[in-house]
Short mmCIF file of C-alpha atoms in Angstrom, two decimals:
data_model
loop_
_atom_site.label_atom_id
_atom_site.label_comp_id
_atom_site.label_asym_id
_atom_site.label_seq_id
_atom_site.Cartn_x
_atom_site.Cartn_y
_atom_site.Cartn_z
CA UNK A 1 114.07 126.60 67.44
CA UNK A 2 113.25 127.49 63.77
CA UNK A 3 110.84 130.18 63.32
CA UNK A 4 109.02 131.49 60.09
CA UNK A 5 107.56 135.08 60.27
CA UNK A 6 105.07 135.91 57.36
CA UNK A 7 104.94 139.52 56.41
CA UNK A 8 107.00 142.28 54.62
CA UNK A 9 106.90 145.15 57.00
CA UNK A 10 108.44 147.21 59.95
CA UNK A 11 106.32 145.05 62.24
CA UNK A 12 107.94 142.04 60.82
CA UNK A 13 111.54 143.46 60.98
CA UNK A 14 110.97 144.48 64.55
CA UNK A 15 109.54 140.84 65.44
CA UNK A 16 112.48 139.26 63.81
CA UNK A 17 114.98 141.42 65.59
CA UNK A 18 113.39 140.57 68.85
CA UNK A 19 113.42 136.97 67.98
CA UNK A 20 117.19 136.93 67.30
CA UNK A 21 117.78 137.94 70.76
CA UNK A 22 116.04 134.72 72.10
CA UNK A 23 118.78 132.09 72.85
CA UNK A 24 116.26 129.31 72.12
CA UNK A 25 115.91 130.53 68.45
CA UNK A 26 118.50 128.97 66.31
CA UNK A 27 117.01 130.22 63.02
CA UNK A 28 114.65 132.74 61.57
CA UNK A 29 113.18 132.82 58.09
CA UNK A 30 110.99 135.59 56.62
CA UNK A 31 108.53 135.61 53.84
CA UNK A 32 108.63 137.89 51.85
CA UNK A 33 110.73 140.22 54.02
CA UNK A 34 112.15 143.41 52.78
CA UNK A 35 115.47 144.95 52.13
CA UNK A 36 116.30 145.36 55.76
CA UNK A 37 115.11 141.97 56.87
CA UNK A 38 117.08 140.33 53.98
CA UNK A 39 120.32 141.70 55.69
CA UNK A 40 119.82 139.71 58.86
CA UNK A 41 117.70 136.47 57.90
CA UNK A 42 117.04 134.50 54.94
CA UNK A 43 113.93 135.50 52.89
CA UNK A 44 111.60 133.77 50.77
CA UNK A 45 109.74 135.27 47.82
CA UNK A 46 106.00 133.86 48.29
CA UNK A 47 102.64 135.17 48.55
CA UNK A 48 102.33 135.14 52.45
CA UNK A 49 98.41 135.61 51.97
CA UNK A 50 98.35 132.14 50.30
CA UNK A 51 97.60 129.19 52.72
CA UNK A 52 99.22 126.83 50.25
CA UNK A 53 102.47 128.66 49.73
CA UNK A 54 102.96 129.52 53.41
CA UNK A 55 102.37 125.93 54.32
CA UNK A 56 104.78 124.59 51.82
CA UNK A 57 107.49 126.78 52.97
CA UNK A 58 106.97 125.95 56.65
CA UNK A 59 107.14 122.34 55.61
CA UNK A 60 110.33 123.13 53.61
CA UNK A 61 112.24 124.78 56.24
CA UNK A 62 110.81 122.48 58.92
CA UNK A 63 109.68 125.30 61.10
CA UNK A 64 109.07 124.88 64.82
CA UNK A 65 106.81 128.00 65.00
CA UNK A 66 105.07 130.23 62.48
CA UNK A 67 104.44 133.94 63.46
CA UNK A 68 101.99 135.70 61.36
CA UNK A 69 102.47 139.50 61.12
CA UNK A 70 99.72 141.17 58.93
CA UNK A 71 96.00 140.98 59.17
CA UNK A 72 95.29 139.93 55.56
CA UNK A 73 96.82 136.51 55.86
CA UNK A 74 94.97 135.82 59.20
CA UNK A 75 91.68 136.83 57.52
CA UNK A 76 92.61 134.61 54.58
CA UNK A 77 92.87 131.56 56.58
CA UNK A 78 96.63 131.06 56.52
CA UNK A 79 96.78 130.04 60.18
CA UNK A 80 94.04 127.61 59.74
CA UNK A 81 95.97 125.83 56.91
CA UNK A 82 99.27 125.83 58.93
CA UNK A 83 97.47 124.38 62.11
CA UNK A 84 95.91 121.61 59.87
CA UNK A 85 99.61 120.67 58.57
CA UNK A 86 100.66 120.37 62.19
CA UNK A 87 102.72 123.72 62.82
CA UNK A 88 102.33 125.74 66.07
CA UNK A 89 101.09 129.14 64.87
CA UNK A 90 101.05 132.44 66.59
CA UNK A 91 98.19 134.16 64.94
CA UNK A 92 94.38 133.52 65.19
CA UNK A 93 92.46 131.40 62.67
CA UNK A 94 90.18 133.06 60.19
CA UNK A 95 87.11 132.67 62.36
CA UNK A 96 88.77 134.45 65.40
CA UNK A 97 90.42 136.98 63.14
CA UNK A 98 86.99 138.46 62.37
CA UNK A 99 87.75 140.66 65.60
CA UNK A 100 89.69 142.62 63.18
CA UNK A 101 88.13 141.63 59.99
CA UNK A 102 84.63 143.02 60.79
CA UNK A 103 84.10 145.96 62.95
CA UNK A 104 80.52 145.05 63.28
CA UNK A 105 81.54 141.45 64.61
CA UNK A 106 83.91 142.99 67.16
CA UNK A 107 80.98 145.20 68.36
CA UNK A 108 78.88 142.06 68.82
CA UNK A 109 81.58 140.39 70.72
CA UNK A 110 82.21 143.50 72.88
CA UNK A 111 78.61 143.60 73.83
CA UNK A 112 78.56 139.90 74.70
CA UNK A 113 81.64 140.26 76.95
CA UNK A 114 80.31 143.48 78.52
CA UNK A 115 83.33 145.38 77.37
CA UNK A 116 83.14 149.20 77.53
CA UNK A 117 83.15 150.64 73.92
CA UNK A 118 81.58 153.52 72.00
CA UNK A 119 78.00 153.51 71.18
CA UNK A 120 77.58 152.66 67.34
CA UNK A 121 75.36 151.53 64.58
CA UNK A 122 75.91 149.62 61.45
CA UNK A 123 74.77 151.27 58.10
CA UNK A 124 74.06 149.76 54.74
CA UNK A 125 72.87 152.84 53.03
CA UNK A 126 73.23 156.65 52.94
CA UNK A 127 69.94 157.25 54.65
CA UNK A 128 71.02 155.22 57.64
CA UNK A 129 74.25 157.03 57.72
CA UNK A 130 72.59 160.38 57.67
CA UNK A 131 70.40 159.14 60.65
CA UNK A 132 73.38 158.00 62.65
CA UNK A 133 75.32 161.21 61.99
CA UNK A 134 72.13 163.27 63.36
CA UNK A 135 72.05 161.03 66.40
CA UNK A 136 75.69 161.13 67.44
CA UNK A 137 76.73 164.56 66.33
CA UNK A 138 79.96 165.98 65.55
CA UNK A 139 82.87 165.08 65.48
CA UNK A 140 81.74 162.33 63.25
CA UNK A 141 83.30 158.81 63.36
CA UNK A 142 82.86 156.74 60.23
CA UNK A 143 84.58 153.41 59.94
CA UNK A 144 84.82 150.99 56.91
CA UNK A 145 83.62 147.55 58.20
CA UNK A 146 86.39 145.54 56.72
CA UNK A 147 90.14 145.64 56.48
CA UNK A 148 91.59 148.97 55.49
CA UNK A 149 95.05 148.57 56.81
CA UNK A 150 94.66 151.32 59.46
CA UNK A 151 93.29 154.04 57.05
CA UNK A 152 89.56 153.12 56.82
CA UNK A 153 88.38 155.59 59.65
CA UNK A 154 87.55 159.21 59.27
CA UNK A 155 87.06 161.45 62.14
CA UNK A 156 85.82 164.75 61.12
CA UNK A 157 83.67 167.98 61.86
CA UNK A 158 82.87 168.06 58.25
CA UNK A 159 79.57 166.09 57.51
CA UNK A 160 80.31 166.21 53.78
CA UNK A 161 83.31 164.48 54.46
CA UNK A 162 81.91 161.94 56.73
CA UNK A 163 79.12 161.21 54.07
CA UNK A 164 81.82 161.07 51.30
CA UNK A 165 83.79 158.28 53.22
CA UNK A 166 80.49 156.38 53.88
CA UNK A 167 79.74 156.32 50.21
CA UNK A 168 83.33 155.44 49.15
CA UNK A 169 82.91 152.39 51.52
CA UNK A 170 79.67 151.41 49.93
CA UNK A 171 81.07 151.85 46.61
CA UNK A 172 83.77 149.34 47.38
CA UNK A 173 81.25 146.91 48.49
CA UNK A 174 81.42 147.31 52.11
CA UNK A 175 79.29 148.49 55.08
CA UNK A 176 80.09 151.21 57.57
CA UNK A 177 80.03 151.56 61.30
CA UNK A 178 79.10 154.97 62.76
CA UNK A 179 80.17 155.64 66.28
CA UNK A 180 80.08 158.31 68.95
CA UNK A 181 83.17 160.51 69.21
CA UNK A 182 85.41 159.28 72.08
CA UNK A 183 87.44 162.32 74.00
CA UNK A 184 90.64 161.83 75.66
CA UNK A 185 94.05 160.28 74.73
CA UNK A 186 94.44 156.95 73.16
CA UNK A 187 96.26 153.98 74.12
CA UNK A 188 97.50 150.75 72.36
CA UNK A 189 97.94 147.63 74.31
CA UNK A 190 98.92 144.26 73.05
CA UNK A 191 97.88 141.18 74.86
CA UNK A 192 99.49 137.75 74.28
CA UNK A 193 96.77 135.17 74.14
CA UNK A 194 96.69 131.16 74.13
CA UNK A 195 93.01 130.81 73.68
CA UNK A 196 92.40 130.82 77.27
CA UNK A 197 94.82 132.96 79.17
CA UNK A 198 96.30 136.51 78.43
CA UNK A 199 99.72 138.04 79.15
CA UNK A 200 99.87 141.99 78.57
CA UNK A 201 102.86 143.85 77.10
CA UNK A 202 103.38 147.40 77.83
CA UNK A 203 101.16 150.05 76.75
CA UNK A 204 102.23 152.39 73.97
CA UNK A 205 100.65 155.47 72.11
CA UNK A 206 100.92 155.94 68.22
CA UNK A 207 100.32 158.90 66.03
CA UNK A 208 97.88 158.26 63.05
CA UNK A 209 97.66 161.66 61.13
CA UNK A 210 100.25 162.32 58.58
CA UNK A 211 101.28 165.79 59.73
CA UNK A 212 102.39 167.44 62.97
CA UNK A 213 99.69 168.48 65.46
CA UNK A 214 97.53 165.57 64.37
CA UNK A 215 96.70 167.22 61.14
CA UNK A 216 96.12 165.80 57.69
CA UNK A 217 94.77 162.45 56.62
CA UNK A 218 95.00 159.14 58.60
CA UNK A 219 97.77 156.83 58.06
CA UNK A 220 98.88 153.36 59.27
CA UNK A 221 100.79 155.33 61.96
CA UNK A 222 103.50 157.76 61.83
CA UNK A 223 105.42 157.05 65.14
CA UNK A 224 105.07 155.69 68.59
CA UNK A 225 106.47 155.64 72.10
CA UNK A 226 106.57 153.64 75.21
CA UNK A 227 106.14 153.48 78.40
CA UNK A 228 103.45 156.11 78.90
CA UNK A 229 104.20 158.06 81.95
CA UNK A 230 101.02 159.80 82.25
CA UNK A 231 99.00 156.55 82.66
CA UNK A 232 97.50 155.42 85.96
CA UNK A 233 99.47 152.61 87.53
CA UNK A 234 96.81 150.08 87.32
CA UNK A 235 95.79 150.78 83.74
CA UNK A 236 97.22 147.45 82.16
CA UNK A 237 95.42 145.41 85.04
CA UNK A 238 92.27 147.10 84.43
CA UNK A 239 92.24 146.57 80.57
CA UNK A 240 93.22 142.75 81.09
CA UNK A 241 90.24 142.62 83.62
CA UNK A 242 87.65 144.42 81.78
CA UNK A 243 88.51 144.16 78.04
CA UNK A 244 91.02 141.37 76.96
CA UNK A 245 90.16 138.46 79.43
CA UNK A 246 86.39 138.85 78.96
CA UNK A 247 86.94 139.03 75.10
CA UNK A 248 89.13 135.80 75.11
CA UNK A 249 86.48 134.08 77.28
CA UNK A 250 83.75 134.82 74.88
CA UNK A 251 85.81 133.79 71.85
CA UNK A 252 86.49 130.44 73.53
CA UNK A 253 82.95 129.92 74.58
CA UNK A 254 81.85 130.44 71.01
CA UNK A 255 84.10 127.79 69.84
CA UNK A 256 86.54 129.88 68.06
CA UNK A 257 89.41 130.46 70.67
CA UNK A 258 91.92 133.54 69.98
CA UNK A 259 95.51 132.60 69.79
CA UNK A 260 97.98 135.22 68.88
CA UNK A 261 98.05 138.92 69.94
CA UNK A 262 94.94 140.84 70.71
CA UNK A 263 95.45 144.44 69.94
CA UNK A 264 93.29 146.61 72.08
CA UNK A 265 92.89 150.29 70.77
CA UNK A 266 91.75 152.26 73.78
CA UNK A 267 90.58 155.75 74.71
CA UNK A 268 90.72 157.21 78.09
CA UNK A 269 87.50 159.32 78.12
CA UNK A 270 85.81 161.59 80.58
CA UNK A 271 83.48 158.60 81.24
CA UNK A 272 86.27 156.19 81.58
CA UNK A 273 87.94 153.32 79.60
CA UNK A 274 86.55 152.74 76.03
CA UNK A 275 87.72 150.27 73.42
CA UNK A 276 88.12 152.12 70.08
CA UNK A 277 88.95 148.74 68.12
CA UNK A 278 90.35 145.38 68.09
CA UNK A 279 93.08 144.15 65.86
CA UNK A 280 94.15 140.54 65.60
CA UNK A 281 97.92 141.15 65.32
CA UNK A 282 100.60 143.38 66.43
CA UNK A 283 100.00 147.00 65.65
CA UNK A 284 102.60 148.93 63.47
CA UNK A 285 104.43 151.20 64.46
CA UNK A 286 103.89 150.27 68.24
CA UNK A 287 105.37 147.11 67.91
CA UNK A 288 108.63 148.73 66.74
CA UNK A 289 108.79 150.67 70.10
CA UNK A 290 107.32 148.11 72.36
CA UNK A 291 109.61 145.12 71.21
CA UNK A 292 112.86 147.37 71.55
CA UNK A 293 112.19 147.24 75.17
CA UNK A 294 111.20 143.56 75.68
CA UNK A 295 113.99 141.56 77.54
CA UNK A 296 111.73 138.23 78.00
CA UNK A 297 112.69 135.92 75.09
CA UNK A 298 110.19 136.51 72.52
CA UNK A 299 110.32 133.19 70.72
CA UNK A 300 109.51 131.05 73.67
CA UNK A 301 106.83 133.51 74.98
CA UNK A 302 104.95 133.14 71.31
CA UNK A 303 105.64 129.40 71.14
CA UNK A 304 103.99 128.97 74.72
CA UNK A 305 100.91 130.85 73.46
CA UNK A 306 100.79 129.03 70.11
CA UNK A 307 100.70 125.57 72.15
CA UNK A 308 98.23 126.91 74.66
CA UNK A 309 100.84 126.77 77.52
CA UNK A 310 100.76 130.34 79.10
CA UNK A 311 100.17 130.04 82.68
CA UNK A 312 98.79 133.50 82.94
CA UNK A 313 101.15 134.68 85.47
CA UNK A 314 104.30 135.51 83.29
CA UNK A 315 106.24 138.29 84.42
CA UNK A 316 107.78 139.86 81.48
CA UNK A 317 111.11 141.65 81.82
CA UNK A 318 111.46 145.09 80.19
CA UNK A 319 114.32 147.49 79.48
CA UNK A 320 113.84 150.29 81.90
CA UNK A 321 114.66 153.00 79.31
CA UNK A 322 112.07 154.67 77.12
CA UNK A 323 111.62 153.97 73.26
CA UNK A 324 110.55 156.39 70.72
CA UNK A 325 110.12 155.45 67.09
CA UNK A 326 109.64 157.76 64.15
CA UNK A 327 108.29 156.68 60.87
CA UNK A 328 109.65 158.14 57.58
CA UNK A 329 107.25 157.86 54.71
CA UNK A 330 107.67 158.16 51.00
CA UNK A 331 106.73 161.19 48.89
CA UNK A 332 103.06 161.47 48.39
CA UNK A 333 102.05 159.24 51.14
CA UNK A 334 99.35 158.25 51.97
CA UNK A 335 97.48 159.20 48.83
CA UNK A 336 99.79 157.58 46.15
CA UNK A 337 103.27 156.86 47.50
CA UNK A 338 106.14 157.24 45.05
CA UNK A 339 108.43 154.13 44.82
CA UNK A 340 111.84 153.97 43.63
CA UNK A 341 113.67 156.78 45.46
CA UNK A 342 117.19 155.88 46.64
CA UNK A 343 117.63 156.00 50.16
CA UNK A 344 120.64 157.57 51.62
CA UNK A 345 122.37 157.42 55.02
CA UNK A 346 121.16 154.02 56.28
CA UNK A 347 124.80 152.90 57.38
CA UNK A 348 125.39 155.99 59.21
CA UNK A 349 122.29 155.79 61.22
CA UNK A 350 122.78 152.09 61.87
CA UNK A 351 125.91 153.31 63.59
CA UNK A 352 124.32 155.68 66.06
CA UNK A 353 124.23 154.40 69.60
CA UNK A 354 120.95 153.12 70.87
CA UNK A 355 119.21 153.76 67.48
CA UNK A 356 117.76 150.97 65.18
CA UNK A 357 116.43 151.33 61.70
CA UNK A 358 113.62 149.07 60.95
CA UNK A 359 112.65 148.52 57.32
CA UNK A 360 109.02 148.54 56.07
CA UNK A 361 108.70 149.66 52.41
CA UNK A 362 112.01 149.01 50.91
CA UNK A 363 113.47 146.79 48.39
CA UNK A 364 117.04 146.41 46.77
CA UNK A 365 117.73 147.78 43.35
CA UNK A 366 120.61 148.47 41.04
CA UNK A 367 121.34 152.29 40.26
CA UNK A 368 122.59 153.67 36.85
CA UNK A 369 126.22 153.01 38.01
CA UNK A 370 125.58 149.33 38.44
CA UNK A 371 125.71 149.61 42.41
CA UNK A 372 123.13 147.94 44.58
CA UNK A 373 121.14 150.34 46.65
CA UNK A 374 118.07 150.38 48.87
CA UNK A 375 115.03 152.20 47.32
CA UNK A 376 111.59 153.28 48.58
CA UNK A 377 109.00 150.68 47.92
CA UNK A 378 105.95 151.41 49.90
CA UNK A 379 104.21 154.25 51.77
CA UNK A 380 105.84 154.06 55.17
CA UNK A 381 109.45 153.09 54.31
CA UNK A 382 111.44 153.07 57.71
CA UNK A 383 111.05 153.41 61.43
CA UNK A 384 113.79 154.82 63.28
CA UNK A 385 113.67 153.77 66.87
CA UNK A 386 115.73 154.88 69.72
CA UNK A 387 116.38 153.95 73.43
CA UNK A 388 116.83 156.83 76.03
CA UNK A 389 116.94 157.46 79.57
CA UNK A 390 113.52 159.21 79.41
CA UNK A 391 111.18 160.56 76.69
CA UNK A 392 113.56 163.65 75.83
CA UNK A 393 116.59 161.61 75.47
CA UNK A 394 114.90 159.02 73.37
CA UNK A 395 113.25 161.70 71.13
CA UNK A 396 116.63 163.50 70.58
CA UNK A 397 118.45 160.17 69.47
CA UNK A 398 115.56 159.12 67.24
CA UNK A 399 115.42 162.40 65.39
CA UNK A 400 119.15 162.19 65.14
CA UNK A 401 118.83 159.01 63.40
CA UNK A 402 116.00 160.42 61.00
CA UNK A 403 118.19 163.45 60.25
CA UNK A 404 120.75 161.08 58.97
CA UNK A 405 118.61 159.31 56.72
CA UNK A 406 117.25 160.98 53.39
CA UNK A 407 115.43 160.35 49.96
CA UNK A 408 113.67 162.70 47.59
CA UNK A 409 110.33 163.58 49.05
CA UNK A 410 110.73 161.93 52.35
CA UNK A 411 108.42 162.93 55.04
CA UNK A 412 107.99 162.50 58.75
CA UNK A 413 106.35 164.15 61.85
CA UNK A 414 108.67 166.25 64.11
CA UNK A 415 106.31 165.96 67.01
CA UNK A 416 106.31 162.18 68.04
CA UNK A 417 106.08 162.00 71.86
CA UNK A 418 106.66 165.82 72.23
CA UNK A 419 103.43 166.67 74.14
CA UNK A 420 104.33 163.62 76.33
CA UNK A 421 107.81 164.74 77.13
CA UNK A 422 106.39 168.14 77.94
CA UNK A 423 103.89 166.77 80.35
CA UNK A 424 100.95 168.04 78.41
CA UNK A 425 98.94 164.99 78.28
CA UNK A 426 95.86 164.93 80.66
CA UNK A 427 93.36 162.36 81.25
CA UNK A 428 89.94 164.10 81.05
CA UNK A 429 87.50 164.17 84.18
CA UNK A 430 83.84 164.15 84.37
#
């Protein structure tokens, strides 16, 4: 099986790494890829958001499966064009990708499917925002209705900050969704879908704020871990029954079947399970940790979903160890990430036992001495993922890898999975 993976980041590096473990996968190609991906598979310099360029590449390499990583190509209709050209595609078409492309649309689907979620209102002007903030009270939750690469949400006690974010969304031509605040820990669950049936992966938890103790601005995610020892045993089954399957059913009834991965962003509140958001693709950085543990051949699973051939009873196999991933970010991230800083220690980190370094914002360059080097080329630069016997062991190995790698201005959180390892996460009760 030849597989084409579209996307440039750490999520795609993790997907490709897992695909290469599948004995049925003979060849993997990446477009556009990054410095780390180019070390393991051929990369192609195309615009992955272009339906025409993506389809032409799939035809040229005679792909048996196309996996679309990021959200932008999905919303742009890349999956539609590829399917029209006859390719099996893992990723929803543009109509189904609206589950991520519009938070207001996602709320509409959740209401139709009776999916538990936060109370919310859509606002098109400042006066309505003021009314909503009054109604819901602090902490205020203000979301850009469109795509924002995981950084379109502000959760704050500061009303002025909430209003400023809403105004920034309006100025950019978007609308906003105002929600009630959901207490309790957050969980990410990826559910593989073939348009009718669903197969869940293992739950993970990510860390969205830039600094330790969940301080500072939101980012695309600074780290993740899996499994979650504090979750109820029936949690995944409950999410599939109450959230994922009803959503897939409604999408199918509407004539826009969802084929791909439904990312369920969840909160376990004092009033029970609530959906925070849906995404239409694997989440980053949770993917890096989740796929590190997957033993079931990924290529065969994604091809079955793309062809509408999941049987809904798949029993996935997992490494019994724990995975912890720590994201290393560029100087000045998330505001204006600096590019071009030389990265040191990559080879040493790759030599560590049970440690994998997954590239996100990197590229190859030639330094002043004429030597080829890897430099920063994005906000989140790398994810260092480690497998360990428990959370403490996996954390120690991951941070050993992080300590081996450096560049000017590198930043990372030191508390990824720390509270979980200490047994400090509790599910709120009424």
